[in-house]
Amino acid sequence: MANLKELSKKEELFTGGHRLCSGCGAGIVARQVLIACEKPVVIANATGCLEVATTIFPYTAWKVPWFHSAFENAAATIAGIEAAYNALKKKGKITEEINFIAFGGDGGTYDIGLQALSGAMERGHRILYICYNNEAYMNTGIQRSSATPKGANTTTAPSGKRSTGKIQARKDLTAIMVAHNIPYVAQTTLSFHNDLIPKVQKALAVDGPSFMNILQPCRLGWGYPPEDTIRMGRLAADTCIWPIYEVENGLYKLNYKPKEKNPVTEWLKPQNRFKHLFSPGNEEIIKQLQEDVDKNWEKILSNCNT
Amino acid sequence: MKTIKTGNEAMAEAMRQINPDVVAAYPITPATEIVMIFSQFVADGLVDTEYIAVESEHSAMSACIGASAAGARVMTSTSSQGLALMYEMLYIAAGLRLPIVIAEVNRALSSPINIHGDHSDTMGARDSGWIQLFSENSQEAYDNIIQAVKIAETAKLPVMVTTDGFIISHCTEVIEMVSDDEVKKFVGAYKPARFLLDIKNPYTLGAIDLQDYYFEHKRQEAEAMRNAGKIILDVAADFDKKFGRKYEFFEKYKLDDAEIAVVCMGSASGTTKVVVDELRSKGIKAGLLKLRVFRPFPYNEIIKELSSVNALAVLDRSDTFSAYSGPLFTEITSSLYTSLNSKLLTLNYIYGLGGRDISTEQIKSVFDDLAKISQTKKVENLINYIGVRE
Ligand SMILES: Cc1ncc(C[n+]2csc(CCOP(=O)(O)OP(=O)(O)O)c2C)c(N)n1
Ligand code: SF4
């Protein structure tokens, strides 16, 4: 468990003054991750909200070495940085221990960046890849990604007279990462800092690649008031829409079990993107969503042997 | 030391002697051998390079960019579709001023799929901000790679060194290699001014650059490319002093008093030299300008060399599908237009697409055309195709 008092004394390596929306979860994720870092760290960031809103030249919100090259290649880029580190360390040109973290949105991770991510994980670079998952392409204006939940209204899968929003269920990227047999995979949200921070520390400690899928409520794309970001993450966990677990060397562990498993509607209702699902005639979608969530939750529970 | 090497072997040997910190690469014919040979060097401990066998060329260039930004000396190799898949990242490497070197083996672009040598791939990257050096043979490929490292690091720009697929990449030639120590001394240690792994001096690289700064940064990049010309010549002069082989923007072959001349790049220059010799033996004043540096394009210098020429043929080993001619012809003629020599009779020949052979007879007929034109002062066909069934 992260000691909040100790953590609060640490220097802020991700500073305020960036231009993320008020209440944006991406900034909260970045801040918590950097607070977790005990060694010096170099960051690579994919194109997306976190990147554009924190580094508007000549300003930057990052007090650590930070790099952006393109949208789909944060994993390949950080792999190159790590390879340079290994080479320069071997030659005695660098002596410090350094950790390497890549940040990508769900678009840059689940979709266009999946190949580079899979390649980097398979090759075994000692890097932590963090997907800050706001369930759509937010930076280009809330388009659907393969992380978008079924039924959500997005600008490329809009709800309308003949549409109920996104038709397909989301892809289970965390499972895909587990299938890479890497030492550490975890799923969490920013609402549990004492889950998120130790997970980052665990991930950085393993000798090999690690991956974290962090659900990031997006006040703009999801459509809720900015002060509710942390509550939205908790609702996702309490409705079991987003199970909180980790997989260490193939062994699953559940990190959070809601006292009472709440119905998905509790998570759907406060969000504008699901508003249309509550119109008469759309009950079936909500039912399907609940079924999908239940099935997945059972699977996770059985994987975790609880 | 004299030795027998293919173009691919020569480039791989140069890479071994340079011993870069990081190589990230993905195989593609006809460049595959370069990475195969180099990975054997890694496996045998002849270099201490971190070799990343990535899952695509896009990731190869991405990893090179990451490694270079991190402060490493970085190289890769590719060809054709591979270079095309890197396209997005080529601009980023140049825009971030990262001195990456590619051993690029020229090959036709799909479709139709074809694995043989033409310049379409390299020409597709001509505006990406990379310095481009063309090689006539294995020797030049070897020498160019060694010089490229120094050029890149001094100019803070990436460099691609090309050979023609199969014609150079797979043909054995006798080349003169420099000793490992001398190469090491020539390229020196790489000491970037700023790099990501310098954790005591953290900085943000690759920030978003909006209307208020982007234009200035691009202007600086353009200026860096202009300044690269002098750096290329300085490195060549140093190379000549140390190893006794002379390089410039281009090679003038019997050009000084030539009345009719050809401009071309890559392996076709060797064939053209044979024809020039033959014509000279008959008293015809033929010459060749073999271009080595296509980017930055040395337009002033080229034009100066063409002052005695009456008729000029530009040979392009790639076509464009929308401009009025091959890319080299466009460059040369626009340079001529703005110079005093705008009256020079010029014509374009597209040749050798998909690796089609170019013979001495065909080049001879180009010179025949030139001889005719310099008498009639009339260009009938501006754009011509050599050796294609129409
Ligand atoms: C090759 C390429 N295609 C498209 C884009 C445009 N683009 C920039 S960011 C983005 C979406 C980012 O979405 P995500 O990864 O989910 O991050 P978020 O914006 O939600 O933070 C897109 C489509 C791009 N930069 N590069
Ligand atoms: S759109 Fe969403 S993810 Fe992007 S800055 Fe705003 S709240 Fe954050």
XYZ file of C-alpha atoms and ligand atoms in Angstrom:
730
model
C 0.000 0.000 0.000
C 1.277 3.434 -0.934
C 1.801 5.716 2.053
C -0.020 8.869 1.068
C 1.892 11.019 3.532
C 5.244 9.897 2.177
C 4.087 10.249 -1.418
C 2.830 13.768 -0.832
C 6.367 14.853 0.032
C 7.749 13.751 -3.332
C 8.634 16.302 -5.944
C 5.936 16.727 -8.595
C 7.477 15.593 -11.871
C 4.278 16.231 -13.812
C 3.396 19.825 -13.161
C 0.169 21.776 -13.245
C -0.486 24.407 -15.861
C -0.939 21.938 -18.702
C -3.961 22.289 -20.928
C -5.840 19.063 -20.370
C -9.560 19.632 -19.781
C -10.452 20.421 -16.202
C -11.165 17.132 -14.506
C -9.262 15.155 -17.149
C -8.197 11.764 -15.877
C -5.149 11.531 -18.144
C -3.296 14.135 -16.095
C -4.207 12.317 -12.889
C -2.823 9.077 -14.345
C 0.427 10.759 -15.414
C 0.850 12.399 -12.036
C 0.245 9.200 -10.078
C 2.586 7.227 -12.312
C 5.407 9.739 -11.858
C 4.830 9.861 -8.108
C 5.278 6.085 -8.128
C 8.678 6.248 -9.847
C 11.568 5.691 -7.492
C 14.343 5.740 -10.088
C 14.940 8.288 -12.832
C 12.553 7.711 -15.682
C 12.385 8.488 -19.397
C 8.936 8.787 -20.957
C 7.757 8.206 -24.523
C 4.270 9.415 -25.317
C 2.036 8.514 -28.237
C 0.076 11.221 -30.031
C -3.154 12.002 -28.195
C -4.639 14.214 -25.509
C -1.895 13.600 -22.961
C 0.768 14.519 -25.477
C -0.739 17.576 -27.148
C -2.079 19.164 -23.995
C 1.109 18.896 -21.938
C 3.821 19.986 -24.382
C 2.658 23.002 -26.327
C 5.992 24.426 -27.453
C 7.813 26.191 -25.795
C 6.068 24.946 -22.641
C 6.116 21.537 -21.041
C 4.465 19.957 -18.021
C 7.161 17.278 -17.756
C 10.175 17.551 -15.493
C 11.580 14.241 -16.707
C 13.066 13.453 -20.138
C 10.037 13.134 -22.381
C 9.735 12.173 -26.023
C 7.051 12.046 -28.666
C 7.548 10.897 -32.226
C 4.198 9.640 -33.605
C 0.828 8.093 -32.860
C 1.232 4.358 -33.312
C 4.799 3.838 -32.201
C 5.239 4.682 -28.505
C 6.180 1.049 -27.846
C 8.768 0.914 -30.652
C 10.121 4.307 -29.652
C 10.589 3.394 -25.993
C 12.140 0.102 -27.156
C 14.711 2.124 -29.106
C 15.386 4.312 -26.093
C 15.844 1.248 -23.904
C 18.187 -0.307 -26.470
C 20.246 2.884 -26.511
C 20.379 2.720 -22.721
C 21.629 -0.872 -22.791
C 24.251 -0.010 -25.398
C 25.521 3.083 -23.612
C 25.488 1.343 -20.244
C 27.502 -1.567 -21.606
C 30.028 0.912 -22.941
C 30.214 2.648 -19.573
C 28.829 5.921 -20.919
C 25.861 5.800 -18.533
C 25.946 4.582 -14.964
C 22.518 5.439 -13.538
C 19.652 2.982 -13.262
C 16.845 4.342 -15.418
C 13.273 3.156 -15.956
C 11.368 3.494 -19.210
C 7.667 4.185 -19.550
C 5.491 4.656 -22.619
C 2.078 6.293 -22.455
C -0.498 5.671 -25.155
C -4.224 6.319 -25.345
C -6.549 3.460 -26.165
C -6.492 4.432 -29.855
C -2.709 4.427 -29.985
C -2.641 1.146 -28.072
C -5.654 -1.030 -28.906
C -5.819 -0.043 -32.573
C -3.078 1.560 -34.640
C -0.290 0.861 -32.138
C -1.110 -2.767 -31.375
C 1.506 -4.169 -33.744
C 4.346 -2.096 -32.336
C 3.191 -2.875 -28.796
C 2.999 -6.598 -29.453
C 6.448 -6.531 -31.072
C 8.032 -4.681 -28.172
C 6.436 -6.983 -25.585
C 7.478 -10.100 -27.482
C 11.077 -8.890 -27.734
C 11.267 -8.497 -23.986
C 12.416 -4.901 -23.589
C 12.528 -3.741 -19.999
C 9.792 -1.152 -20.388
C 6.441 -0.331 -18.849
C 3.716 0.446 -21.355
C 0.742 2.279 -19.900
C -2.488 2.594 -21.797
C -4.496 5.483 -20.379
C -7.776 4.198 -21.586
C -10.547 6.739 -22.050
C -12.396 4.405 -24.397
C -12.264 6.569 -27.539
C -10.048 8.788 -29.683
C -10.567 11.880 -27.612
C -7.948 14.124 -29.138
C -9.537 14.036 -32.581
C -13.041 14.482 -31.180
C -14.454 11.340 -29.527
C -14.295 8.762 -32.337
C -14.870 5.094 -31.555
C -11.889 2.851 -30.846
C -11.813 -0.874 -30.230
C -11.802 0.003 -26.515
C -15.144 1.798 -26.763
C -17.906 -0.113 -24.957
C -20.923 -1.423 -26.775
C -23.745 1.107 -26.986
C -21.598 4.218 -26.524
C -22.362 7.211 -28.684
C -19.207 8.395 -30.466
C -18.691 10.700 -33.431
C -17.890 7.800 -35.779
C -20.390 5.402 -34.218
C -23.130 7.868 -33.394
C -26.512 6.939 -32.066
C -29.355 7.999 -34.326
C -32.705 6.990 -35.612
C -31.329 3.703 -36.848
C -28.345 3.293 -34.609
C -27.792 2.652 -30.939
C -24.154 3.799 -30.989
C -21.258 1.384 -31.163
C -22.462 -2.081 -32.087
C -19.445 -4.154 -31.138
C -18.177 -5.063 -27.697
C -14.728 -3.825 -26.752
C -11.588 -5.813 -27.332
C -9.934 -7.346 -24.266
C -6.468 -5.890 -24.647
C -5.371 -6.837 -21.156
C -5.991 -10.485 -22.065
C -4.009 -10.025 -25.269
C -1.124 -8.675 -23.225
C -1.388 -11.593 -20.783
C -1.116 -13.896 -23.801
C 2.308 -12.391 -24.493
C 3.520 -14.149 -21.336
C 5.236 -11.050 -20.047
C 6.141 -10.848 -16.357
C 3.587 -8.256 -15.309
C 0.181 -7.136 -16.593
C -2.293 -5.093 -14.613
C -5.605 -3.378 -14.988
C -6.771 -0.547 -12.757
C -8.302 2.914 -12.700
C -7.039 6.231 -11.408
C -9.634 6.103 -8.633
C -7.538 3.800 -6.485
C -4.216 5.510 -5.997
C -3.129 2.891 -3.500
C -3.708 0.251 -6.133
C -2.267 2.180 -9.072
C 0.949 3.352 -7.443
C 2.167 -0.013 -6.110
C 1.297 -1.559 -9.473
C 3.524 0.915 -11.274
C 6.285 0.117 -8.799
C 5.830 -3.623 -9.298
C 5.796 -3.196 -13.059
C 9.007 -1.181 -13.024
C 10.704 -3.719 -10.790
C 10.276 -6.722 -13.092
C 13.101 -7.752 -15.373
C 11.258 -7.464 -18.655
C 8.235 -5.852 -20.240
C 5.168 -4.861 -18.271
C 1.816 -3.460 -19.253
C -0.879 -1.527 -17.430
C -4.342 -0.773 -18.732
C -5.635 2.175 -16.721
C -9.246 3.200 -17.197
C -9.278 6.971 -17.502
C -12.617 8.724 -17.224
C -12.774 11.537 -19.792
C -15.175 14.228 -18.722
C -15.594 15.509 -22.251
C -16.008 12.282 -24.176
C -18.023 10.542 -21.534
C -20.105 13.586 -20.717
C -20.118 14.124 -16.952
C -19.182 17.077 -14.706
C -15.415 17.524 -14.197
C -15.539 16.989 -10.453
C -16.852 13.434 -10.950
C -13.764 11.853 -12.543
C -12.705 9.817 -9.515
C -16.313 8.778 -8.863
C -16.623 7.527 -12.467
C -13.608 5.268 -12.055
C -15.028 3.879 -8.808
C -18.375 3.229 -10.471
C -16.589 1.312 -13.223
C -14.959 -0.891 -10.602
C -18.091 -1.272 -8.492
C -20.223 -2.280 -11.471
C -17.448 -4.667 -12.564
C -17.334 -2.947 -15.953
C -13.614 -2.589 -15.224
C -12.248 -5.302 -12.965
C -9.187 -4.352 -10.938
C -6.639 -7.148 -11.157
C -3.083 -8.051 -11.967
C -1.295 -10.959 -13.597
C 2.177 -11.692 -12.281
C 4.062 -14.320 -14.253
C 0.777 -15.743 -15.460
C -0.883 -15.784 -12.029
C -4.064 -13.752 -11.772
C -4.885 -11.793 -8.642
C -8.034 -9.803 -7.976
C -7.147 -6.542 -6.271
C -10.597 -5.125 -5.652
C -13.871 -6.840 -5.003
C -16.855 -4.530 -4.686
C -18.841 -5.124 -1.497
C -21.862 -5.357 -3.685
C -21.762 -5.813 -7.459
C -23.798 -2.875 -8.721
C -25.827 -2.976 -11.956
C -24.150 -1.459 -15.044
C -26.862 1.151 -15.246
C -25.202 2.910 -12.312
C -22.181 3.452 -14.456
C -24.098 4.209 -17.637
C -26.574 6.701 -16.232
C -24.282 9.570 -15.266
C -22.668 9.568 -18.737
C -24.024 11.475 -21.675
C -22.619 9.007 -24.184
C -25.073 6.347 -22.974
C -28.104 8.632 -22.617
C -29.877 7.182 -25.666
C -29.753 3.687 -24.152
C -32.357 4.759 -21.639
C -34.904 5.623 -24.332
C -37.690 3.094 -24.737
C -36.726 0.278 -27.109
C -33.062 0.185 -26.150
C -33.436 -1.989 -23.060
C -31.936 -4.893 -24.984
C -28.562 -3.136 -25.351
C -28.339 -2.528 -21.620
C -29.266 -6.151 -21.018
C -26.530 -7.301 -23.387
C -24.027 -5.011 -21.736
C -24.923 -6.418 -18.335
C -24.541 -9.956 -19.688
C -21.142 -9.176 -21.185
C -19.979 -7.609 -17.943
C -21.230 -10.572 -15.894
C -19.541 -13.059 -18.179
C -16.256 -11.195 -18.055
C -16.440 -10.772 -14.290
C -17.007 -14.527 -13.858
C -14.050 -15.202 -16.125
C -11.806 -12.888 -14.129
C -12.973 -14.407 -10.848
C -12.278 -17.877 -12.102
C -8.874 -16.823 -13.475
C -8.141 -15.366 -10.067
C -9.397 -18.536 -8.415
C -11.592 -16.684 -5.979
C 43.286 -3.699 -48.094
C 41.898 -5.068 -51.364
C 39.037 -7.514 -50.999
C 36.077 -8.869 -52.946
C 32.668 -7.725 -51.749
C 29.108 -7.339 -52.974
C 27.423 -4.032 -52.332
C 25.537 -5.517 -49.404
C 28.694 -7.011 -47.928
C 30.533 -3.733 -48.379
C 27.807 -1.811 -46.551
C 27.599 -4.404 -43.763
C 31.397 -4.310 -43.366
C 31.320 -0.536 -43.094
C 28.634 -0.883 -40.421
C 30.796 -3.379 -38.542
C 33.730 -0.989 -38.575
C 31.539 1.903 -37.427
C 30.138 -0.307 -34.627
C 26.965 1.732 -34.040
C 25.337 1.651 -30.607
C 21.946 0.543 -31.928
C 20.698 -1.082 -35.124
C 16.965 -1.756 -35.517
C 15.997 -3.380 -38.794
C 13.531 -5.512 -40.695
C 14.468 -7.659 -43.705
C 13.457 -6.861 -47.287
C 14.963 -7.985 -50.576
C 17.492 -6.908 -51.810
C 18.675 -5.287 -48.554
C 18.073 -8.350 -46.348
C 21.670 -9.517 -46.573
C 22.927 -6.357 -44.927
C 20.989 -7.077 -41.737
C 21.746 -10.795 -41.944
C 25.465 -10.201 -42.181
C 25.310 -7.556 -39.498
C 23.366 -9.746 -37.075
C 26.058 -12.395 -37.503
C 28.629 -9.755 -36.530
C 26.529 -9.120 -33.423
C 26.201 -12.851 -32.721
C 29.953 -13.329 -33.097
C 30.748 -10.400 -30.832
C 32.541 -8.462 -33.577
C 30.458 -5.403 -32.696
C 28.825 -4.451 -29.433
C 25.732 -3.033 -31.047
C 22.284 -3.507 -29.504
C 20.488 -5.161 -32.383
C 16.680 -4.961 -32.366
C 14.964 -7.336 -34.774
C 11.736 -5.344 -34.891
C 8.391 -6.469 -36.283
C 8.212 -3.935 -39.142
C 10.085 -1.144 -40.864
C 7.800 1.382 -39.231
C 9.001 0.159 -35.868
C 12.576 -0.065 -37.158
C 12.611 3.649 -37.886
C 10.641 4.396 -34.706
C 13.171 2.503 -32.608
C 16.047 4.217 -34.444
C 14.433 7.555 -33.683
C 14.009 6.654 -30.008
C 17.569 5.391 -29.749
C 19.015 8.390 -31.545
C 17.050 10.794 -29.356
C 18.345 8.845 -26.368
C 21.909 9.658 -27.446
C 23.013 6.575 -29.373
C 24.718 6.296 -32.766
C 22.111 4.523 -34.842
C 21.869 2.798 -38.215
C 19.419 0.696 -40.179
C 18.959 -0.731 -43.635
C 15.982 -1.127 -45.922
C 14.596 -0.978 -49.429
C 11.430 -0.236 -51.391
C 8.232 -1.076 -49.473
C 10.290 -0.969 -46.291
C 11.355 2.597 -46.937
C 7.768 3.382 -47.891
C 6.539 1.951 -44.595
C 9.058 4.208 -42.837
C 7.809 7.231 -44.719
C 5.907 8.799 -41.836
C 8.899 8.380 -39.562
C 11.458 9.685 -42.091
C 10.028 13.169 -41.738
C 10.067 12.856 -37.966
C 13.733 11.772 -37.891
C 14.688 14.759 -40.011
C 12.411 17.219 -38.217
C 13.874 16.234 -34.861
C 17.366 16.565 -36.416
C 18.434 13.024 -35.540
C 21.612 11.787 -37.293
C 20.366 8.313 -38.273
C 22.024 6.533 -41.227
C 20.154 4.141 -43.544
C 21.863 1.725 -45.914
C 19.133 1.865 -48.543
C 19.135 -0.542 -51.460
C 17.143 0.956 -54.315
C 14.239 -1.148 -55.491
C 11.057 -0.610 -57.467
C 7.830 0.099 -55.606
C 4.687 -1.986 -55.860
C 2.412 -2.305 -57.643
C 3.091 -4.472 -59.629
C 5.405 -6.075 -57.123
C 8.997 -6.169 -58.333
C 12.133 -6.772 -56.299
C 14.686 -5.250 -58.662
C 16.582 -2.030 -58.632
C 15.196 1.321 -59.635
C 15.178 4.633 -57.820
C 11.448 5.022 -57.165
C 11.714 4.285 -53.439
C 14.488 6.778 -52.751
C 12.831 9.412 -54.924
C 9.634 9.000 -52.908
C 11.603 10.121 -49.867
C 13.368 12.979 -51.605
C 11.498 15.706 -49.750
C 11.620 14.069 -46.316
C 14.626 16.076 -45.160
C 17.166 13.271 -45.479
C 20.518 13.765 -47.130
C 20.745 11.302 -50.038
C 24.006 9.872 -51.341
C 23.993 7.622 -54.419
C 26.707 5.045 -55.071
C 28.001 3.813 -58.420
C 29.446 0.564 -57.060
C 30.384 -1.356 -53.902
C 33.431 0.803 -53.281
C 31.382 3.965 -53.227
C 28.701 2.337 -51.099
C 31.362 1.442 -48.549
C 32.996 4.863 -48.627
C 29.647 6.677 -48.530
C 28.437 4.799 -45.437
C 31.579 5.750 -43.534
C 31.269 9.375 -44.568
C 27.524 9.389 -43.890
C 28.005 8.914 -40.155
C 30.172 12.000 -39.925
C 27.983 14.031 -42.232
C 24.858 13.142 -40.257
C 26.353 13.960 -36.891
C 27.853 17.239 -38.036
C 24.814 18.403 -39.991
C 22.402 16.986 -37.379
C 20.422 15.471 -40.218
C 19.711 11.872 -41.176
C 21.446 10.393 -44.225
C 20.520 7.628 -46.629
C 23.213 5.960 -48.690
C 21.885 4.058 -51.675
C 23.012 1.289 -53.975
C 21.064 -0.132 -56.906
C 19.267 -3.355 -55.977
C 20.987 -6.521 -57.285
C 23.113 -4.593 -59.782
C 25.284 -3.369 -56.915
C 23.838 -5.105 -53.878
C 24.445 -8.613 -55.176
C 27.388 -8.261 -57.573
C 30.899 -8.898 -56.379
C 33.587 -6.335 -57.012
C 37.075 -5.726 -55.779
C 37.016 -2.981 -53.208
C 39.618 -1.288 -51.087
C 38.750 -1.430 -47.400
C 40.202 0.782 -44.729
C 41.402 -0.807 -41.488
C 38.981 -1.041 -38.564
C 41.092 1.332 -36.519
C 41.217 3.957 -39.221
C 37.432 3.873 -39.639
C 37.007 4.159 -35.894
C 39.326 7.152 -35.838
C 37.651 8.731 -38.849
C 34.106 8.580 -37.474
C 35.242 9.402 -33.926
C 33.059 9.175 -30.828
C 29.495 10.441 -30.979
C 28.834 13.171 -28.457
C 25.344 14.612 -28.867
C 24.786 18.000 -27.249
C 21.422 16.981 -25.801
C 19.994 13.521 -25.303
C 17.142 11.929 -23.372
C 19.304 9.667 -21.219
C 21.048 12.705 -19.810
C 18.659 12.561 -16.894
C 20.281 15.432 -15.040
C 19.225 17.720 -17.862
C 15.712 16.564 -18.660
C 14.074 17.997 -21.736
C 10.962 17.617 -23.797
C 11.596 16.505 -27.367
C 8.842 16.202 -29.936
C 6.510 18.781 -28.394
C 3.502 19.997 -30.329
C 4.492 23.004 -32.377
C 1.630 25.203 -33.472
C 1.266 28.222 -35.737
C 3.576 30.282 -33.556
C 6.736 28.120 -33.920
C 6.396 25.326 -36.497
C 7.282 27.529 -39.457
C 10.527 28.730 -37.831
C 11.552 25.178 -37.010
C 10.940 24.093 -40.584
C 12.874 27.093 -41.838
C 15.794 26.039 -39.625
C 15.588 22.521 -41.008
C 15.706 23.839 -44.565
C 18.711 25.944 -43.671
C 20.419 22.952 -42.060
C 19.956 21.085 -45.324
C 21.495 23.970 -47.260
C 24.419 24.066 -44.849
C 24.867 20.325 -45.218
C 26.413 20.871 -48.650
C 29.587 22.292 -47.192
C 29.694 19.596 -44.519
C 29.456 16.895 -47.176
C 32.405 18.449 -49.013
C 34.448 18.861 -45.820
C 33.909 15.259 -44.814
C 34.821 14.158 -48.341
C 38.012 16.238 -48.247
C 38.955 14.687 -44.927
C 38.205 11.234 -46.321
C 40.385 11.952 -49.355
C 43.241 13.195 -47.171
C 43.129 10.098 -44.975
C 42.296 7.402 -47.500
C 43.114 8.888 -50.891
C 39.719 8.586 -52.509
C 38.116 11.734 -53.772
C 34.410 12.527 -53.481
C 32.390 15.619 -54.273
C 28.759 16.411 -55.016
C 29.267 14.674 -58.327
C 31.940 13.149 -60.469
C 32.832 14.854 -63.719
C 33.783 12.285 -66.280
C 35.416 13.941 -69.319
C 32.971 16.755 -68.808
C 35.246 19.808 -68.882
C 35.197 20.261 -72.655
C 32.153 18.095 -73.411
C 29.651 19.297 -76.001
C 27.118 16.567 -75.363
C 26.623 15.082 -71.930
C 24.571 12.773 -69.777
C 23.570 13.225 -66.138
C 22.711 10.106 -64.175
C 22.980 8.462 -60.755
C 23.949 5.052 -59.440
C 25.130 2.025 -61.387
C 24.199 3.372 -64.844
C 27.139 5.760 -64.519
C 29.595 2.896 -65.020
C 27.875 1.893 -68.241
C 27.832 5.513 -69.393
C 31.568 5.884 -68.769
C 32.239 3.008 -71.181
C 30.193 4.771 -73.864
C 31.873 8.118 -73.210
C 35.293 6.484 -73.658
C 34.193 4.900 -76.915
C 32.851 8.184 -78.270
C 35.945 10.083 -77.169
C 38.104 7.584 -79.067
C 36.157 8.632 -82.155
C 36.776 12.287 -81.425
C 33.260 13.017 -80.192
C 33.233 15.359 -77.207
C 30.994 13.356 -74.902
C 30.916 13.589 -71.113
C 29.146 12.456 -67.996
C 28.072 14.127 -64.794
C 27.513 11.387 -62.240
C 25.500 12.783 -59.382
C 26.431 11.517 -55.919
C 24.519 13.962 -53.723
C 20.884 14.210 -54.723
C 19.827 15.853 -51.447
C 20.702 18.624 -50.807
C 20.532 19.181 -54.562
C 23.743 20.951 -55.652
C 22.075 23.025 -58.344
C 24.588 25.888 -58.481
C 27.544 23.581 -58.812
C 25.883 21.397 -61.442
C 24.955 24.317 -63.647
C 28.477 25.680 -63.533
C 29.804 22.426 -64.918
C 27.446 22.438 -67.856
C 28.646 25.718 -69.388
C 30.386 24.105 -72.368
C 27.606 21.618 -73.101
C 25.280 22.102 -76.080
C 22.858 19.282 -75.429
C 22.181 17.396 -72.229
C 20.347 14.154 -71.494
C 19.101 13.480 -67.986
C 18.622 9.803 -67.173
C 16.001 9.030 -64.572
C 15.659 5.563 -63.060
C 12.179 6.406 -61.789
C 9.123 8.026 -63.245
C 6.676 10.435 -61.752
C 3.054 10.027 -62.516
C 2.073 13.628 -62.364
C 5.085 15.873 -62.925
C 6.106 16.398 -66.535
C 9.302 14.376 -66.299
C 11.476 12.195 -64.113
C 12.530 13.792 -60.828
C 16.188 14.359 -61.709
C 15.231 16.088 -64.957
C 12.873 18.406 -63.088
C 15.659 19.382 -60.719
C 18.206 19.976 -63.447
C 15.943 21.909 -65.774
C 14.552 24.134 -63.050
C 18.117 24.889 -62.002
C 18.979 25.722 -65.608
C 15.924 27.911 -66.016
C 17.011 30.201 -63.234
C 20.609 30.327 -64.398
C 22.226 32.044 -67.349
C 22.331 28.734 -69.138
C 18.597 28.446 -69.565
C 19.016 27.883 -73.310
C 20.774 24.554 -72.863
C 18.966 21.901 -74.879
C 17.877 19.232 -72.439
C 15.900 16.081 -72.683
C 14.776 13.387 -70.316
C 15.113 9.613 -70.548
C 13.286 7.313 -68.182
C 15.086 3.971 -68.022
C 15.593 0.792 -66.053
C 12.320 0.624 -64.124
C 11.922 -2.589 -62.167
C 15.609 -3.360 -62.678
C 15.467 -3.535 -66.473
C 18.955 -3.615 -67.863
C 20.458 -0.578 -69.545
C 23.012 -1.395 -72.226
C 25.910 0.530 -73.717
C 24.023 0.539 -77.061
C 21.080 2.278 -75.465
C 23.250 4.917 -73.878
C 25.053 5.289 -77.158
C 21.734 6.042 -78.855
C 21.091 8.711 -76.216
C 24.355 10.364 -77.235
C 23.338 9.990 -80.899
C 20.147 11.892 -80.112
C 22.201 14.557 -78.361
C 24.552 14.921 -81.335
C 21.556 15.367 -83.637
C 19.898 17.894 -81.382
C 23.003 19.988 -80.977
C 23.048 20.372 -84.768
C 19.351 20.932 -85.408
C 18.872 22.921 -82.170
C 15.480 21.300 -81.946
C 14.162 18.988 -79.243
C 11.381 16.878 -80.650
C 10.641 14.562 -77.750
C 11.298 16.046 -74.373
C 10.448 12.916 -72.404
C 11.669 9.575 -73.704
C 11.575 6.005 -72.466
C 14.525 3.686 -72.997
C 14.022 0.004 -73.654
C 10.314 -0.236 -72.968
C 7.826 -1.958 -75.262
C 5.392 0.809 -76.073
C -1.019 7.851 -38.398
C -1.952 8.768 -37.714
N -3.284 8.647 -37.909
C -4.122 9.488 -37.309
C -3.665 10.457 -36.487
C -4.632 11.419 -35.871
N -4.771 11.221 -34.437
C -4.042 11.911 -33.536
S -4.415 11.542 -31.955
C -5.631 10.487 -32.471
C -6.494 9.787 -31.493
C -5.856 9.510 -30.197
O -6.682 8.697 -29.476
P -6.174 7.886 -28.247
O -4.961 7.126 -28.596
O -7.299 7.102 -27.707
O -5.696 9.017 -27.220
P -6.570 10.207 -26.597
O -6.716 11.262 -27.609
O -7.870 9.619 -26.192
O -5.744 10.685 -25.473
C -5.694 10.412 -33.859
C -6.647 9.572 -34.589
C -2.265 10.561 -36.302
N -1.703 11.486 -35.525
N -1.448 9.707 -36.912
S -10.896 15.205 -24.043
Fe -10.910 13.791 -22.320
S -8.902 12.827 -22.335
Fe -8.789 14.657 -23.623
S -8.062 16.269 -22.284
Fe -10.282 16.372 -22.255
S -10.909 15.094 -20.539
Fe -8.788 14.601 -21.002
